[in-house]
Coordinates of C-alpha atoms in Angstrom, one line a residue:
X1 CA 2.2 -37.9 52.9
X2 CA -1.2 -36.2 52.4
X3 CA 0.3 -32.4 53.5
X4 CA 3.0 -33.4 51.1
X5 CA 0.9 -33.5 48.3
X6 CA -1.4 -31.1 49.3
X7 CA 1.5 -28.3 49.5
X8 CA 2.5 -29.7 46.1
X9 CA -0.8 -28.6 44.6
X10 CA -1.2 -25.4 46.5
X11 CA 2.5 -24.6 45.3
X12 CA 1.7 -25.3 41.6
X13 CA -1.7 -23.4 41.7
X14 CA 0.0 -20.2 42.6
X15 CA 2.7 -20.9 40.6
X16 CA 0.9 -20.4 37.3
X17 CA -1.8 -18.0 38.6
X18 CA 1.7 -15.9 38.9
X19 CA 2.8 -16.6 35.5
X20 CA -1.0 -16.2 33.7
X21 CA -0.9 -12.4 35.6
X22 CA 2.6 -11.9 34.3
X23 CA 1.8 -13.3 30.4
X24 CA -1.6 -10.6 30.4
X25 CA -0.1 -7.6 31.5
X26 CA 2.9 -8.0 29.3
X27 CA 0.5 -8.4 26.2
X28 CA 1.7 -5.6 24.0
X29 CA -1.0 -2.8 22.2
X30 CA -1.6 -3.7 18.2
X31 CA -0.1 -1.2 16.0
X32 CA -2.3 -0.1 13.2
X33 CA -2.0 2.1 9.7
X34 CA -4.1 3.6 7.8
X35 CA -3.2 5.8 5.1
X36 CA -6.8 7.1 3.1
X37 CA -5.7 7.3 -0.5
X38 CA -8.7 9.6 -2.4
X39 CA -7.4 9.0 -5.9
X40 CA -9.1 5.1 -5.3
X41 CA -12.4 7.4 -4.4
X42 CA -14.8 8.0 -7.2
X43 CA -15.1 11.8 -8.3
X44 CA -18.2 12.8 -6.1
X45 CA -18.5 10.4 -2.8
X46 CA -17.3 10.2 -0.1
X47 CA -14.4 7.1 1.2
X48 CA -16.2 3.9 2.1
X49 CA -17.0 4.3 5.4
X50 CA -17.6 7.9 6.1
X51 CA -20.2 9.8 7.0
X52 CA -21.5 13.9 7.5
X53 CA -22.7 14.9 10.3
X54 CA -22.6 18.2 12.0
X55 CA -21.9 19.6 15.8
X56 CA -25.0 22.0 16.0
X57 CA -26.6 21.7 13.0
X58 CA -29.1 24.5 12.0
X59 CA -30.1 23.6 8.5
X60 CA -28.9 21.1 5.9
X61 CA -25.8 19.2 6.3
X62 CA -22.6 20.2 4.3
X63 CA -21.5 18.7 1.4
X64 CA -18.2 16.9 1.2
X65 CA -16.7 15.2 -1.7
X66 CA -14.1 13.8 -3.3
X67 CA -13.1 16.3 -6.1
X68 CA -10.2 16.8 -8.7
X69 CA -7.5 19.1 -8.2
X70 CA -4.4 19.9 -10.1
X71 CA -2.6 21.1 -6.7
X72 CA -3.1 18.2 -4.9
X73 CA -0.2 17.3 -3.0
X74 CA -0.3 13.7 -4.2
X75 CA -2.2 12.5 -7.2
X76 CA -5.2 14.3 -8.6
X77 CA -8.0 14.2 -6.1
X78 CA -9.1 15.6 -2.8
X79 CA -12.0 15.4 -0.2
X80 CA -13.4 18.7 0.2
X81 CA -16.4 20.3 1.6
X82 CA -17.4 22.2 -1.2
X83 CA -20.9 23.7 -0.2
X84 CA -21.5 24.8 2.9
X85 CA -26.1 24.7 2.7
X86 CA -26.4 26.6 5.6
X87 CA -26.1 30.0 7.9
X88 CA -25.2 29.1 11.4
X89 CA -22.1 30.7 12.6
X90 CA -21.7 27.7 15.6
X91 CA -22.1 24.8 12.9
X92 CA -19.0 22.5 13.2
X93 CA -19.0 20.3 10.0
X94 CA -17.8 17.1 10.3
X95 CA -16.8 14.2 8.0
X96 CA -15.7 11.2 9.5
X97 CA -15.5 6.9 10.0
X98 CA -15.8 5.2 13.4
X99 CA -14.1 1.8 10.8
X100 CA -10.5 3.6 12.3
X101 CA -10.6 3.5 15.8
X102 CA -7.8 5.4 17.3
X103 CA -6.4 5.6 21.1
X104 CA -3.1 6.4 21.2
X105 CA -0.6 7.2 17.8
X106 CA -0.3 10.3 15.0
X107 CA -2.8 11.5 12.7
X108 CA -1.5 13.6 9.5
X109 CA -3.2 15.3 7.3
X110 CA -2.8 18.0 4.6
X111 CA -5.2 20.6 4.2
X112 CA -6.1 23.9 1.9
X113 CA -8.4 26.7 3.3
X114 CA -10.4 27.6 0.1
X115 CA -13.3 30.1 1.4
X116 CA -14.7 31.6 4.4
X117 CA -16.1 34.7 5.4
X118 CA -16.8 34.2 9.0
X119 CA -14.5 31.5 9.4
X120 CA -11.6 29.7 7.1
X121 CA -9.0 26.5 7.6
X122 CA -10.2 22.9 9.7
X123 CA -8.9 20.4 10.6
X124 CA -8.9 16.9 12.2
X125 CA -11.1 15.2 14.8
X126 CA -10.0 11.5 16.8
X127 CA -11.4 9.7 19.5
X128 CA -14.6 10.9 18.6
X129 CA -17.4 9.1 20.4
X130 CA -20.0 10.9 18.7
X131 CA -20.6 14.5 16.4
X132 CA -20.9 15.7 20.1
X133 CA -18.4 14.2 21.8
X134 CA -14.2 14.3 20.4
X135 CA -11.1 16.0 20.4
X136 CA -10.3 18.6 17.1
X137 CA -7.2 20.2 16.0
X138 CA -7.5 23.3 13.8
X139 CA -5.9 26.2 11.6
X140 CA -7.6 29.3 10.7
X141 CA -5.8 31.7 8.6
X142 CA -8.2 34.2 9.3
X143 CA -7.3 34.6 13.2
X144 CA -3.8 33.3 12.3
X145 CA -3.7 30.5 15.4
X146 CA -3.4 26.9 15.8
X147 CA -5.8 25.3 18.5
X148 CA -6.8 22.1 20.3
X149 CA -10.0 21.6 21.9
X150 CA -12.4 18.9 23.5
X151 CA -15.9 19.2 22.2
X152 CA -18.3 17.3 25.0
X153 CA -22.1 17.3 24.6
X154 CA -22.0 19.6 22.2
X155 CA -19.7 22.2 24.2
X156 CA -16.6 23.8 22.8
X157 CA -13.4 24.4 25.3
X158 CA -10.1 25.4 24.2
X159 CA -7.1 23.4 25.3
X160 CA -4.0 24.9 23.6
X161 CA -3.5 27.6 21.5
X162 CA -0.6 29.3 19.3
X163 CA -0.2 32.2 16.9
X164 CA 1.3 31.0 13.3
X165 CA 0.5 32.9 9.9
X166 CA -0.2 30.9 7.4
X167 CA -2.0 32.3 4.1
X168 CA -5.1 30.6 2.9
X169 CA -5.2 29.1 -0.5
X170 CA -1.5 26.8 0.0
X171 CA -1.5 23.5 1.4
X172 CA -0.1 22.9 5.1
X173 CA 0.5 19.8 6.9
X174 CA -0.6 19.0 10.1
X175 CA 0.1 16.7 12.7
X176 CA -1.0 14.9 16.0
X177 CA 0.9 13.1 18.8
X178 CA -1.5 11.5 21.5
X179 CA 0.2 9.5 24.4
X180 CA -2.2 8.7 27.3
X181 CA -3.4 12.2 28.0
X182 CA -0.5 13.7 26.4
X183 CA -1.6 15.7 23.2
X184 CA 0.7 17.5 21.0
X185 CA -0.1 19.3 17.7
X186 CA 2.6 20.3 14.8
X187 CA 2.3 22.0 11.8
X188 CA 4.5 21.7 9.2
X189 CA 6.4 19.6 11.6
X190 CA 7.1 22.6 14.1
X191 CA 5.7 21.5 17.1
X192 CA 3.0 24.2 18.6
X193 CA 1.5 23.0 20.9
X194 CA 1.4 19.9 24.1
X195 CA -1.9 19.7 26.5
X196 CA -2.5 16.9 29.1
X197 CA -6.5 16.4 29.0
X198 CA -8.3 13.3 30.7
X199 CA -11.6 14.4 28.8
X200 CA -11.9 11.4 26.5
X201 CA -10.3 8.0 27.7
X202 CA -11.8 5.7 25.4
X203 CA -10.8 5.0 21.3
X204 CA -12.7 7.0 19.2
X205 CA -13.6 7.6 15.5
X206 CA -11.5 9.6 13.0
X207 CA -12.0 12.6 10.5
X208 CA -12.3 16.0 9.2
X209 CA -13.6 19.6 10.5
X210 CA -14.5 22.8 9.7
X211 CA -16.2 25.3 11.1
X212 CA -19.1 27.7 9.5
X213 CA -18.4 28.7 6.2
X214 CA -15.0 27.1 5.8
X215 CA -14.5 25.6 3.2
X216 CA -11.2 23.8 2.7
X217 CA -9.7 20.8 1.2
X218 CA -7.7 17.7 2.7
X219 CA -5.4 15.5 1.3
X220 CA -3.2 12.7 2.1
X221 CA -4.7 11.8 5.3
X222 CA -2.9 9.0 8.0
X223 CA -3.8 7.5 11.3
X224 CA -1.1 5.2 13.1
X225 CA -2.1 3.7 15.9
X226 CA 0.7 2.3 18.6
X227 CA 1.4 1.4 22.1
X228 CA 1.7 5.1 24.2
X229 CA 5.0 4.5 24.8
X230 CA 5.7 4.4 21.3
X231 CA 3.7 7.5 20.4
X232 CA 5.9 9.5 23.0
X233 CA 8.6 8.1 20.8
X234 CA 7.4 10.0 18.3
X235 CA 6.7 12.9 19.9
X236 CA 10.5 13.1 20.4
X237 CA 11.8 12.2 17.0

């Protein structure tokens, strides 16, 4: 009688261990939006949030803003590095939030390459860690290519790269698919670019980059953050 009951125990222990296993892995990612409307953003500062910082900094910081402009894609107002305080050729400008934390998903943004002798264009930064440590995707109309590249410690390296012309001074779209170490990058919804990179596992901040002098403007920017299967989904749509 006392094996009976003794298997009877053992048989229900490993019974629901089994099932507790099961119920965890099957737990599904969160899926998150964030869409950063500027026109709620008083003329002048920055999102709540957000912060400048620089990659390299020789010399004061840049300034970024929310400004007005009557070619905004939507609404009236922008964020938009609009003085540049400094001489440093290497000086990666940054703006950006660690509030969005983004693993896997698409980031959109519009941008505007205003100025720029040296360099011209930007654009967007995610799983940052730190202003030494994340992944960028940029456009400058002065090389005329689209590129992806890790920035770790500091250090630049190119991941992907394709030739596009697209003249400064108009507003572009851009957009980025991650999915596990799957990274693809559009413009104007043409896809240009895919890399696999195992740089940077973790979720990291968001933002905004430039590079220089650049000067540019961004609009309409949006981070959705889903499962990786569901961001290969979208790679293919």
């Amino acid at each position: 009688m006392k094996r009976i009951i003794l298997f009877c125990v053992l048989f229900l222990f490993t019974v629901f261990n089994f099932s507790g296993v099961g119920a965890q892995e099957t737990h599904p990612e969160k899926n998150n939006e964030t869409k950063l409307s500027f026109e709620t953003v008083k003329i002048g500062q920055l999102p709540e949030g957000w912060k400048v910082e620089a990659t390299h900094p020789k010399g004061p910081l840049a300034t970024w803003k929310v400004i007005q402009d009557p070619s905004a894609p939507s609404g009236k107002k922008v964020l938009a590095l609009t003085k540049i305080n400094h001489v440093f050729g290497g000086t990666f400008n940054l703006c950006w939030t660690n509030k969005t934390q983004f693993l896997n998903g698409v980031i959109e943004v519009k941008f505007k390459a205003n100025t720029g002798r040296g360099d011209q264009g930007g654009g967007v930064i995610w799983r940052t860690q730190n202003k030494d440590n994340y992944y960028v995707a940029r456009y400058n109309p002065l090389e005329n290519n689209f590129r992806i590249y890790y920035v770790k410690n500091g250090a630049r390296r190119m991941l992907a790269s394709a030739r596009i012309k697209l003249p400064a001074h108009k507003w572009y779209e851009m957009k980025i698919v991650q999915s596990g170490v799957n990274i693809s990058g559009y413009l104007n919804d043409r896809k240009l670019l895919n890399v696999k990179d195992k740089t940077f596992r973790n979720a990291g901040g968001v933002g905004l980059w430039t590079k220089a002098d650049a000067a540019t403007s961004f609009d309409d920017f949006e981070v959705e953050s889903l499962h990786s299967e569901k961001a290969e989904q979208k790679d293919h749509d």
